[in-house]
Amino acid sequence: MRKNIVAGNWKMNTTVPEGVNLAKEVNDAVAAAKGLKCDVVIGVPFTHLTAVKAVIDINKVGLAAENCANHVKGAYTGEVSAPMVASTGANYVILGHSERREYFNETNEMLKEKVDLALENGLKVIFCCGESLELREAGNYADFIKAEISESLFHLTAEQMADIVIAYEPIWAIGTGKTATSDQAQEVHTMIRALIAEKYGDKVADDMTILYGGSCKPSNAPELFAKPDIDGGLIGGASLKAADFMGIVTAF
Ligand code: 13P
């Protein structure tokens, strides 16, 4: 049985004290909530990981870094490695976000290396994919998404795939207020699950958690999460307020 997950991606927001307060609020709200039907994860800046880890119950609220390096260690000034992330007590890492791909030139090949290092260091991966508006309008988004997934993930074993969560985030829906309709998201999620089934068989595909991300908020989450192949969300803006984030967490 696959898990439902609602994960926050704080991006480059909050100072450490602000982030610690937000994490405490989320942790308390999750601890107080009864019968939650999803796991909750917060993705925070590198600088926040240790301080946030100290104020959350990791069994209730998972902790993600927003990136890691494609090298283990050495002369890579400013980079943060997967072993460093793991040593903070974080248990997830978000990889391949479209902002990293676009602004920091991350390629499918680099992401393959990052995925391997994350898994080797015991981190679960929230692997992002999704097309630009241009590709959506040209109608060839499916091939693009298939390449993102297959080129960075399909060297993994079926066992390793159990530690992968896929997040479909159409770039045109990120931070724009323009959510994909639940039918548009469901169509891509079905396509992704079929792709995984083709490579790894039905069991791995059925067990794969596939999140939707892009202008997800408490008002549209129930309709999105009601779709059979949408197993939760990766939340940007609305994860920065505990009440909004919890409004999405409780949408199942
Ligand atoms: P928004 O929810 O702000 O649109 O961001 C989505 C996202 O990029 C999550 O990774």
mmCIF file of C-alpha atoms and ligand atoms in Angstrom:
data_model
loop_
_atom_site.group_PDB
_atom_site.id
_atom_site.type_symbol
_atom_site.label_atom_id
_atom_site.label_comp_id
_atom_site.label_asym_id
_atom_site.label_seq_id
_atom_site.Cartn_x
_atom_site.Cartn_y
_atom_site.Cartn_z
ATOM 1 C CA MET A 1 0.000 0.000 0.000
ATOM 2 C CA ARG A 2 1.408 3.347 -0.976
ATOM 3 C CA LYS A 3 1.657 6.246 1.433
ATOM 4 C CA ASN A 4 0.020 9.605 1.082
ATOM 5 C CA ILE A 5 2.478 12.414 1.792
ATOM 6 C CA VAL A 6 2.143 16.155 2.112
ATOM 7 C CA ALA A 7 5.574 17.782 1.951
ATOM 8 C CA GLY A 8 6.460 21.434 2.344
ATOM 9 C CA ASN A 9 9.215 23.028 0.306
ATOM 10 C CA TRP A 10 10.122 26.251 2.052
ATOM 11 C CA LYS A 11 12.582 27.192 -0.737
ATOM 12 C CA MET A 12 14.787 30.189 0.195
ATOM 13 C CA ASN A 13 12.459 31.550 2.862
ATOM 14 C CA THR A 14 12.673 32.168 6.626
ATOM 15 C CA THR A 15 15.642 32.915 8.859
ATOM 16 C CA VAL A 16 16.698 30.160 11.247
ATOM 17 C CA PRO A 17 14.599 31.508 14.177
ATOM 18 C CA GLU A 18 11.571 31.972 11.910
ATOM 19 C CA GLY A 19 12.020 28.488 10.505
ATOM 20 C CA VAL A 20 12.348 26.936 13.946
ATOM 21 C CA ASN A 21 9.076 28.609 14.998
ATOM 22 C CA LEU A 22 7.296 27.429 11.862
ATOM 23 C CA ALA A 23 8.610 23.893 12.327
ATOM 24 C CA LYS A 24 7.415 23.885 15.961
ATOM 25 C CA GLU A 25 3.965 25.048 14.894
ATOM 26 C CA VAL A 26 3.721 22.327 12.252
ATOM 27 C CA ASN A 27 5.040 19.686 14.645
ATOM 28 C CA ASP A 28 2.542 20.657 17.362
ATOM 29 C CA ALA A 29 -0.348 20.733 14.913
ATOM 30 C CA VAL A 30 0.578 17.311 13.516
ATOM 31 C CA ALA A 31 0.990 15.881 17.031
ATOM 32 C CA ALA A 32 -2.449 17.226 18.008
ATOM 33 C CA ALA A 33 -4.216 16.070 14.834
ATOM 34 C CA LYS A 34 -6.182 12.840 15.082
ATOM 35 C CA GLY A 35 -6.365 10.230 12.360
ATOM 36 C CA LEU A 36 -4.198 11.967 9.747
ATOM 37 C CA LYS A 37 -4.330 10.106 6.462
ATOM 38 C CA CYS A 38 -0.918 11.200 5.252
ATOM 39 C CA ASP A 39 2.695 11.497 6.302
ATOM 40 C CA VAL A 40 4.004 15.021 6.731
ATOM 41 C CA VAL A 41 7.446 16.246 5.642
ATOM 42 C CA ILE A 42 8.981 19.709 5.743
ATOM 43 C CA GLY A 43 11.737 20.703 3.316
ATOM 44 C CA VAL A 44 13.927 23.439 4.765
ATOM 45 C CA PRO A 45 17.135 25.307 3.851
ATOM 46 C CA PHE A 46 20.435 23.591 4.743
ATOM 47 C CA THR A 47 21.140 26.196 7.442
ATOM 48 C CA HIS A 48 17.939 25.181 9.267
ATOM 49 C CA LEU A 49 18.247 21.396 9.292
ATOM 50 C CA THR A 50 19.996 20.879 12.634
ATOM 51 C CA ALA A 51 17.948 23.479 14.506
ATOM 52 C CA VAL A 52 14.662 22.236 13.040
ATOM 53 C CA LYS A 53 15.552 18.607 13.755
ATOM 54 C CA ALA A 54 15.956 19.558 17.433
ATOM 55 C CA VAL A 55 12.371 20.830 17.739
ATOM 56 C CA ILE A 56 10.413 18.221 15.772
ATOM 57 C CA ASP A 57 9.509 14.609 16.391
ATOM 58 C CA ILE A 58 11.018 13.011 13.289
ATOM 59 C CA ASN A 59 8.583 10.095 13.646
ATOM 60 C CA LYS A 60 5.715 12.526 13.095
ATOM 61 C CA VAL A 61 7.242 15.144 10.813
ATOM 62 C CA GLY A 62 9.831 14.092 8.250
ATOM 63 C CA LEU A 63 12.668 16.478 7.498
ATOM 64 C CA ALA A 64 14.005 17.162 4.006
ATOM 65 C CA ALA A 65 16.895 19.132 2.593
ATOM 66 C CA GLU A 66 16.044 20.950 -0.625
ATOM 67 C CA ASN A 67 19.098 19.707 -2.525
ATOM 68 C CA CYS A 68 22.411 17.915 -2.083
ATOM 69 C CA ALA A 69 25.663 17.860 -4.028
ATOM 70 C CA ASN A 70 26.553 15.308 -6.690
ATOM 71 C CA HIS A 71 29.903 14.752 -4.954
ATOM 72 C CA VAL A 72 30.638 13.087 -1.623
ATOM 73 C CA LYS A 73 33.191 15.574 -0.309
ATOM 74 C CA GLY A 74 36.157 17.723 -1.179
ATOM 75 C CA ALA A 75 36.929 20.995 -2.907
ATOM 76 C CA TYR A 76 33.420 22.090 -3.877
ATOM 77 C CA THR A 77 33.100 25.407 -2.057
ATOM 78 C CA GLY A 78 29.562 26.140 -0.968
ATOM 79 C CA GLU A 79 28.173 22.677 -1.713
ATOM 80 C CA VAL A 80 26.472 20.437 0.846
ATOM 81 C CA SER A 81 26.836 16.668 0.492
ATOM 82 C CA ALA A 82 24.339 13.877 1.102
ATOM 83 C CA PRO A 83 26.364 12.568 4.092
ATOM 84 C CA MET A 84 26.279 16.081 5.584
ATOM 85 C CA VAL A 85 22.507 16.242 5.146
ATOM 86 C CA ALA A 86 22.076 12.774 6.666
ATOM 87 C CA SER A 87 24.270 13.740 9.626
ATOM 88 C CA THR A 88 21.757 16.429 10.641
ATOM 89 C CA GLY A 89 19.130 13.740 11.162
ATOM 90 C CA ALA A 90 17.146 14.708 8.071
ATOM 91 C CA ASN A 91 15.522 11.700 6.413
ATOM 92 C CA TYR A 92 14.556 13.109 3.006
ATOM 93 C CA VAL A 93 16.054 15.231 0.252
ATOM 94 C CA ILE A 94 14.179 17.041 -2.506
ATOM 95 C CA LEU A 95 16.036 16.619 -5.814
ATOM 96 C CA GLY A 96 15.503 17.962 -9.300
ATOM 97 C CA HIS A 97 13.216 20.852 -8.471
ATOM 98 C CA SER A 98 12.576 22.885 -11.633
ATOM 99 C CA GLU A 99 14.164 25.919 -9.974
ATOM 100 C CA ARG A 100 17.396 23.940 -9.520
ATOM 101 C CA ARG A 101 17.210 22.621 -13.055
ATOM 102 C CA GLU A 102 16.569 26.066 -14.519
ATOM 103 C CA TYR A 103 18.708 28.433 -12.392
ATOM 104 C CA PHE A 104 21.514 26.046 -11.450
ATOM 105 C CA ASN A 105 21.698 24.021 -14.656
ATOM 106 C CA GLU A 106 20.999 20.658 -13.074
ATOM 107 C CA THR A 107 20.829 17.947 -15.700
ATOM 108 C CA ASN A 108 19.247 14.507 -15.641
ATOM 109 C CA GLU A 109 22.768 13.040 -15.481
ATOM 110 C CA MET A 110 23.741 15.137 -12.426
ATOM 111 C CA LEU A 111 20.468 14.237 -10.754
ATOM 112 C CA LYS A 112 21.190 10.564 -11.297
ATOM 113 C CA GLU A 113 24.412 11.040 -9.299
ATOM 114 C CA LYS A 114 22.605 12.972 -6.582
ATOM 115 C CA VAL A 115 19.908 10.291 -6.319
ATOM 116 C CA ASP A 116 22.573 7.610 -5.860
ATOM 117 C CA LEU A 117 24.407 9.554 -3.159
ATOM 118 C CA ALA A 118 21.168 10.349 -1.326
ATOM 119 C CA LEU A 119 20.087 6.700 -1.276
ATOM 120 C CA GLU A 120 23.570 5.490 -0.280
ATOM 121 C CA ASN A 121 23.339 7.802 2.707
ATOM 122 C CA GLY A 122 19.928 6.599 3.801
ATOM 123 C CA LEU A 123 17.949 9.583 2.556
ATOM 124 C CA LYS A 124 14.599 9.125 0.848
ATOM 125 C CA VAL A 125 14.325 11.180 -2.314
ATOM 126 C CA ILE A 126 11.468 13.423 -3.383
ATOM 127 C CA PHE A 127 12.274 13.550 -7.078
ATOM 128 C CA CYS A 128 10.701 16.434 -8.989
ATOM 129 C CA CYS A 129 9.734 16.469 -12.640
ATOM 130 C CA GLY A 130 7.483 18.608 -14.788
ATOM 131 C CA GLU A 131 7.223 20.527 -18.004
ATOM 132 C CA SER A 132 7.380 24.203 -18.987
ATOM 133 C CA LEU A 133 4.404 26.078 -20.397
ATOM 134 C CA GLU A 134 6.061 25.935 -23.814
ATOM 135 C CA LEU A 135 6.196 22.131 -23.753
ATOM 136 C CA ARG A 136 2.656 21.906 -22.386
ATOM 137 C CA GLU A 137 1.344 24.072 -25.208
ATOM 138 C CA ALA A 138 3.374 22.193 -27.840
ATOM 139 C CA GLY A 139 1.773 18.986 -26.519
ATOM 140 C CA ASN A 140 5.014 17.006 -26.074
ATOM 141 C CA TYR A 141 5.245 17.188 -22.299
ATOM 142 C CA ALA A 142 4.858 13.439 -21.795
ATOM 143 C CA ASP A 143 8.156 12.613 -23.541
ATOM 144 C CA PHE A 144 9.954 15.313 -21.565
ATOM 145 C CA ILE A 145 8.697 14.003 -18.209
ATOM 146 C CA LYS A 146 9.469 10.413 -19.213
ATOM 147 C CA ALA A 147 13.072 11.416 -19.998
ATOM 148 C CA GLU A 148 13.447 13.234 -16.673
ATOM 149 C CA ILE A 149 12.316 10.157 -14.778
ATOM 150 C CA SER A 150 13.972 7.445 -16.814
ATOM 151 C CA GLU A 151 17.358 9.175 -17.171
ATOM 152 C CA SER A 152 17.714 9.922 -13.455
ATOM 153 C CA LEU A 153 15.924 6.982 -11.827
ATOM 154 C CA PHE A 154 15.739 3.956 -14.091
ATOM 155 C CA HIS A 155 19.207 2.673 -13.204
ATOM 156 C CA LEU A 156 17.862 1.971 -9.686
ATOM 157 C CA THR A 157 16.761 -1.451 -8.488
ATOM 158 C CA ALA A 158 13.125 -2.134 -7.601
ATOM 159 C CA GLU A 159 14.198 -2.208 -3.955
ATOM 160 C CA GLN A 160 15.762 1.252 -4.236
ATOM 161 C CA MET A 161 12.615 2.593 -5.898
ATOM 162 C CA ALA A 162 10.843 2.054 -2.568
ATOM 163 C CA ASP A 163 12.814 5.047 -1.237
ATOM 164 C CA ILE A 164 11.768 7.322 -4.092
ATOM 165 C CA VAL A 165 8.774 9.643 -4.068
ATOM 166 C CA ILE A 166 7.973 11.367 -7.361
ATOM 167 C CA ALA A 167 6.616 14.912 -7.411
ATOM 168 C CA TYR A 168 4.978 16.140 -10.591
ATOM 169 C CA GLU A 169 5.285 19.912 -10.676
ATOM 170 C CA PRO A 170 4.258 21.591 -13.925
ATOM 171 C CA ILE A 171 6.511 24.651 -14.075
ATOM 172 C CA TRP A 172 3.656 26.829 -15.302
ATOM 173 C CA ALA A 173 1.753 26.115 -12.085
ATOM 174 C CA ILE A 174 4.569 26.881 -9.625
ATOM 175 C CA GLY A 175 4.038 30.086 -7.674
ATOM 176 C CA THR A 176 1.731 31.391 -10.397
ATOM 177 C CA GLY A 177 -1.607 30.755 -8.721
ATOM 178 C CA LYS A 178 -2.430 28.743 -11.846
ATOM 179 C CA THR A 179 -3.015 25.198 -10.592
ATOM 180 C CA ALA A 180 -3.167 22.313 -13.018
ATOM 181 C CA THR A 181 -6.745 21.046 -13.028
ATOM 182 C CA SER A 182 -7.189 17.821 -11.134
ATOM 183 C CA ASP A 183 -7.804 16.094 -14.487
ATOM 184 C CA GLN A 184 -4.580 17.489 -15.989
ATOM 185 C CA ALA A 185 -2.601 16.343 -12.941
ATOM 186 C CA GLN A 186 -4.294 12.935 -12.846
ATOM 187 C CA GLU A 187 -3.478 12.403 -16.534
ATOM 188 C CA VAL A 188 0.246 12.941 -15.940
ATOM 189 C CA HIS A 189 0.258 10.924 -12.705
ATOM 190 C CA THR A 190 -1.339 7.994 -14.541
ATOM 191 C CA MET A 191 1.273 8.300 -17.266
ATOM 192 C CA ILE A 192 4.093 8.312 -14.672
ATOM 193 C CA ARG A 193 2.679 5.265 -12.894
ATOM 194 C CA ALA A 194 2.352 3.419 -16.209
ATOM 195 C CA LEU A 195 5.967 4.274 -17.048
ATOM 196 C CA ILE A 196 7.103 2.811 -13.731
ATOM 197 C CA ALA A 197 4.944 -0.273 -14.218
ATOM 198 C CA GLU A 198 6.487 -0.824 -17.643
ATOM 199 C CA LYS A 199 9.992 -0.745 -16.173
ATOM 200 C CA TYR A 200 9.511 -2.264 -12.702
ATOM 201 C CA GLY A 201 6.151 -4.056 -12.789
ATOM 202 C CA ASP A 202 2.791 -3.316 -11.197
ATOM 203 C CA LYS A 203 3.793 -3.777 -7.564
ATOM 204 C CA VAL A 204 6.513 -1.074 -7.617
ATOM 205 C CA ALA A 205 4.204 1.227 -9.594
ATOM 206 C CA ASP A 206 1.265 0.710 -7.217
ATOM 207 C CA ASP A 207 3.472 1.385 -4.208
ATOM 208 C CA MET A 208 4.996 4.585 -5.657
ATOM 209 C CA THR A 209 3.833 7.794 -3.994
ATOM 210 C CA ILE A 210 3.310 10.469 -6.656
ATOM 211 C CA LEU A 211 2.802 14.022 -5.384
ATOM 212 C CA TYR A 212 1.395 17.009 -7.211
ATOM 213 C CA GLY A 213 3.005 20.434 -6.768
ATOM 214 C CA GLY A 214 2.126 23.868 -8.103
ATOM 215 C CA SER A 215 -0.142 26.421 -6.419
ATOM 216 C CA CYS A 216 -1.611 23.739 -4.176
ATOM 217 C CA LYS A 217 -3.606 25.264 -1.320
ATOM 218 C CA PRO A 218 -6.272 24.267 1.203
ATOM 219 C CA SER A 219 -9.046 25.213 -1.243
ATOM 220 C CA ASN A 220 -7.907 23.033 -4.154
ATOM 221 C CA ALA A 221 -6.146 20.191 -2.287
ATOM 222 C CA PRO A 222 -9.301 18.109 -1.612
ATOM 223 C CA GLU A 223 -10.167 17.902 -5.316
ATOM 224 C CA LEU A 224 -6.580 17.100 -6.311
ATOM 225 C CA PHE A 225 -6.124 14.478 -3.581
ATOM 226 C CA ALA A 226 -9.417 12.814 -4.485
ATOM 227 C CA LYS A 227 -7.872 11.645 -7.767
ATOM 228 C CA PRO A 228 -6.761 8.003 -7.653
ATOM 229 C CA ASP A 229 -3.163 8.625 -8.709
ATOM 230 C CA ILE A 230 -2.502 11.818 -6.740
ATOM 231 C CA ASP A 231 -1.008 10.700 -3.438
ATOM 232 C CA GLY A 232 -0.386 14.092 -1.868
ATOM 233 C CA GLY A 233 1.364 17.345 -2.570
ATOM 234 C CA LEU A 234 4.666 19.191 -2.621
ATOM 235 C CA ILE A 235 3.753 22.592 -1.296
ATOM 236 C CA GLY A 236 5.670 25.829 -1.788
ATOM 237 C CA GLY A 237 4.049 29.106 -0.755
ATOM 238 C CA ALA A 238 1.301 27.550 1.340
ATOM 239 C CA SER A 239 3.851 25.624 3.430
ATOM 240 C CA LEU A 240 5.147 28.870 4.941
ATOM 241 C CA LYS A 241 2.073 29.317 7.138
ATOM 242 C CA ALA A 242 1.333 26.451 9.505
ATOM 243 C CA ALA A 243 -2.442 26.954 9.226
ATOM 244 C CA ASP A 244 -2.411 26.821 5.417
ATOM 245 C CA PHE A 245 -0.064 23.853 5.381
ATOM 246 C CA MET A 246 -2.239 21.990 7.884
ATOM 247 C CA GLY A 247 -5.274 22.848 5.768
ATOM 248 C CA ILE A 248 -3.619 20.821 2.997
ATOM 249 C CA VAL A 249 -2.420 18.032 5.327
ATOM 250 C CA THR A 250 -5.988 17.512 6.498
ATOM 251 C CA ALA A 251 -7.412 17.606 2.969
ATOM 252 C CA PHE A 252 -7.345 13.801 2.618
HETATM 253 P P1 13P B 1 3.955 26.748 -4.978
HETATM 254 O O1 13P B 1 3.113 25.870 -4.093
HETATM 255 O O2 13P B 1 4.382 28.021 -4.316
HETATM 256 O O3 13P B 1 3.306 26.959 -6.320
HETATM 257 O O4 13P B 1 5.325 25.954 -5.253
HETATM 258 C C1 13P B 1 5.269 24.635 -5.614
HETATM 259 C C2 13P B 1 6.638 24.079 -5.543
HETATM 260 O O5 13P B 1 7.508 24.456 -6.308
HETATM 261 C C3 13P B 1 6.926 23.083 -4.501
HETATM 262 O O6 13P B 1 8.156 22.496 -4.705
#
